[in-house]
Amino acid sequence: MALPERSRQVARVLAEASIAGEIRQMPDSTRTAADAASALGCEVGAIAGSLVFLSGGEPILVLASGRHRVDTAGVAAQLSWQPLERATPEQVREATGQAIGGVAPVGHPAPLPTVVDTALAEYPQVWAAGGTPRTVFPTTHEELVRLTGGRALAVADD
């Protein structure tokens, strides 16, 4: 089965970055970290959830381990950013070209400032969305940092 166009865009970026993991189209939704972990047979913490926030009106991408919530005040303070506010579904689509539940780390109209949760480094393999709520790809914490030009940061108190 052919990948959706949004996932093909992500696959091109992965290939250009020499990321070996291929996008998989799943039969059921992987919209939430729990759904994705169940579908993939892995721990929920190994799911790299893509969360879009606004800081001073600008979109910020946080790739967070599925095992916890983002401490938005803590992240903003560590980076000397303005307070983080959750983006609306419309703002997410505008910033990424992708729908909530399927936002990939890349493949956006323009690169986003990105934070990659250090908790993801605890897993030899992590899974990230592939541009739609039914597509995912395997990767590593190190690859996510390199791929996004992101900053590794503890994003939750746990």
PDB file of C-alpha atoms in Angstrom, residues 47-111:
ATOM      1  CA  ILE A  47       7.040   6.669  21.760  1.00  0.00           C
ATOM      2  CA  ALA A  48       8.324  10.120  20.779  1.00  0.00           C
ATOM      3  CA  GLY A  49       5.210  12.234  20.883  1.00  0.00           C
ATOM      4  CA  SER A  50       5.381  15.376  18.734  1.00  0.00           C
ATOM      5  CA  LEU A  51       3.783  18.250  20.629  1.00  0.00           C
ATOM      6  CA  VAL A  52       3.498  21.751  19.224  1.00  0.00           C
ATOM      7  CA  PHE A  53       3.509  24.724  21.559  1.00  0.00           C
ATOM      8  CA  LEU A  54       3.662  28.459  20.979  1.00  0.00           C
ATOM      9  CA  SER A  55       6.284  30.634  22.637  1.00  0.00           C
ATOM     10  CA  GLY A  56       5.742  34.317  21.994  1.00  0.00           C
ATOM     11  CA  GLY A  57       3.394  33.329  19.186  1.00  0.00           C
ATOM     12  CA  GLU A  58       6.063  31.207  17.437  1.00  0.00           C
ATOM     13  CA  PRO A  59       5.637  27.418  17.047  1.00  0.00           C
ATOM     14  CA  ILE A  60       7.979  25.153  19.002  1.00  0.00           C
ATOM     15  CA  LEU A  61       8.151  21.353  18.609  1.00  0.00           C
ATOM     16  CA  VAL A  62       8.730  19.174  21.666  1.00  0.00           C
ATOM     17  CA  LEU A  63       9.475  15.485  21.046  1.00  0.00           C
ATOM     18  CA  ALA A  64       8.500  13.981  24.392  1.00  0.00           C
ATOM     19  CA  SER A  65       8.595  10.450  25.742  1.00  0.00           C
ATOM     20  CA  GLY A  66       5.071   9.061  25.871  1.00  0.00           C
ATOM     21  CA  ARG A  67       5.505   8.170  29.534  1.00  0.00           C
ATOM     22  CA  HIS A  68       5.050  11.682  30.873  1.00  0.00           C
ATOM     23  CA  ARG A  69       3.680  15.196  30.379  1.00  0.00           C
ATOM     24  CA  VAL A  70       5.769  18.157  29.328  1.00  0.00           C
ATOM     25  CA  ASP A  71       6.599  20.636  32.098  1.00  0.00           C
ATOM     26  CA  THR A  72       6.004  23.692  29.908  1.00  0.00           C
ATOM     27  CA  ALA A  73       7.123  26.190  32.558  1.00  0.00           C
ATOM     28  CA  GLY A  74      10.309  24.202  33.181  1.00  0.00           C
ATOM     29  CA  VAL A  75      11.158  23.912  29.474  1.00  0.00           C
ATOM     30  CA  ALA A  76      10.565  27.623  28.892  1.00  0.00           C
ATOM     31  CA  ALA A  77      12.688  28.532  31.923  1.00  0.00           C
ATOM     32  CA  GLN A  78      15.578  26.241  30.937  1.00  0.00           C
ATOM     33  CA  LEU A  79      15.711  27.818  27.476  1.00  0.00           C
ATOM     34  CA  SER A  80      14.889  31.405  28.507  1.00  0.00           C
ATOM     35  CA  TRP A  81      11.840  31.299  26.240  1.00  0.00           C
ATOM     36  CA  GLN A  82       8.539  33.041  26.734  1.00  0.00           C
ATOM     37  CA  PRO A  83       5.868  30.800  28.357  1.00  0.00           C
ATOM     38  CA  LEU A  84       4.771  27.804  26.290  1.00  0.00           C
ATOM     39  CA  GLU A  85       1.109  27.499  25.359  1.00  0.00           C
ATOM     40  CA  ARG A  86      -0.428  24.460  23.678  1.00  0.00           C
ATOM     41  CA  ALA A  87      -1.081  25.126  19.987  1.00  0.00           C
ATOM     42  CA  THR A  88      -4.608  24.650  18.647  1.00  0.00           C
ATOM     43  CA  PRO A  89      -5.223  21.965  16.010  1.00  0.00           C
ATOM     44  CA  GLU A  90      -5.345  24.721  13.381  1.00  0.00           C
ATOM     45  CA  GLN A  91      -2.033  26.190  14.568  1.00  0.00           C
ATOM     46  CA  VAL A  92      -0.445  22.722  14.545  1.00  0.00           C
ATOM     47  CA  ARG A  93      -1.535  22.132  10.956  1.00  0.00           C
ATOM     48  CA  GLU A  94      -0.366  25.599   9.898  1.00  0.00           C
ATOM     49  CA  ALA A  95       3.078  25.100  11.491  1.00  0.00           C
ATOM     50  CA  THR A  96       3.643  21.491  10.421  1.00  0.00           C
ATOM     51  CA  GLY A  97       1.299  20.739   7.521  1.00  0.00           C
ATOM     52  CA  GLN A  98       0.252  17.684   9.570  1.00  0.00           C
ATOM     53  CA  ALA A  99      -2.660  16.822  11.840  1.00  0.00           C
ATOM     54  CA  ILE A 100      -2.449  16.320  15.601  1.00  0.00           C
ATOM     55  CA  GLY A 101      -1.748  12.658  16.314  1.00  0.00           C
ATOM     56  CA  GLY A 102       0.413  12.298  13.220  1.00  0.00           C
ATOM     57  CA  VAL A 103       2.921  15.133  13.496  1.00  0.00           C
ATOM     58  CA  ALA A 104       6.344  13.898  12.438  1.00  0.00           C
ATOM     59  CA  PRO A 105       9.592  15.414  13.716  1.00  0.00           C
ATOM     60  CA  VAL A 106      10.284  16.698  10.162  1.00  0.00           C
ATOM     61  CA  GLY A 107       8.566  17.313   6.843  1.00  0.00           C
ATOM     62  CA  HIS A 108       7.140  20.680   7.859  1.00  0.00           C
ATOM     63  CA  PRO A 109       6.849  23.756   5.618  1.00  0.00           C
ATOM     64  CA  ALA A 110       9.763  25.292   7.572  1.00  0.00           C
ATOM     65  CA  PRO A 111      12.027  23.860  10.296  1.00  0.00           C
TER      66      PRO A 111
END
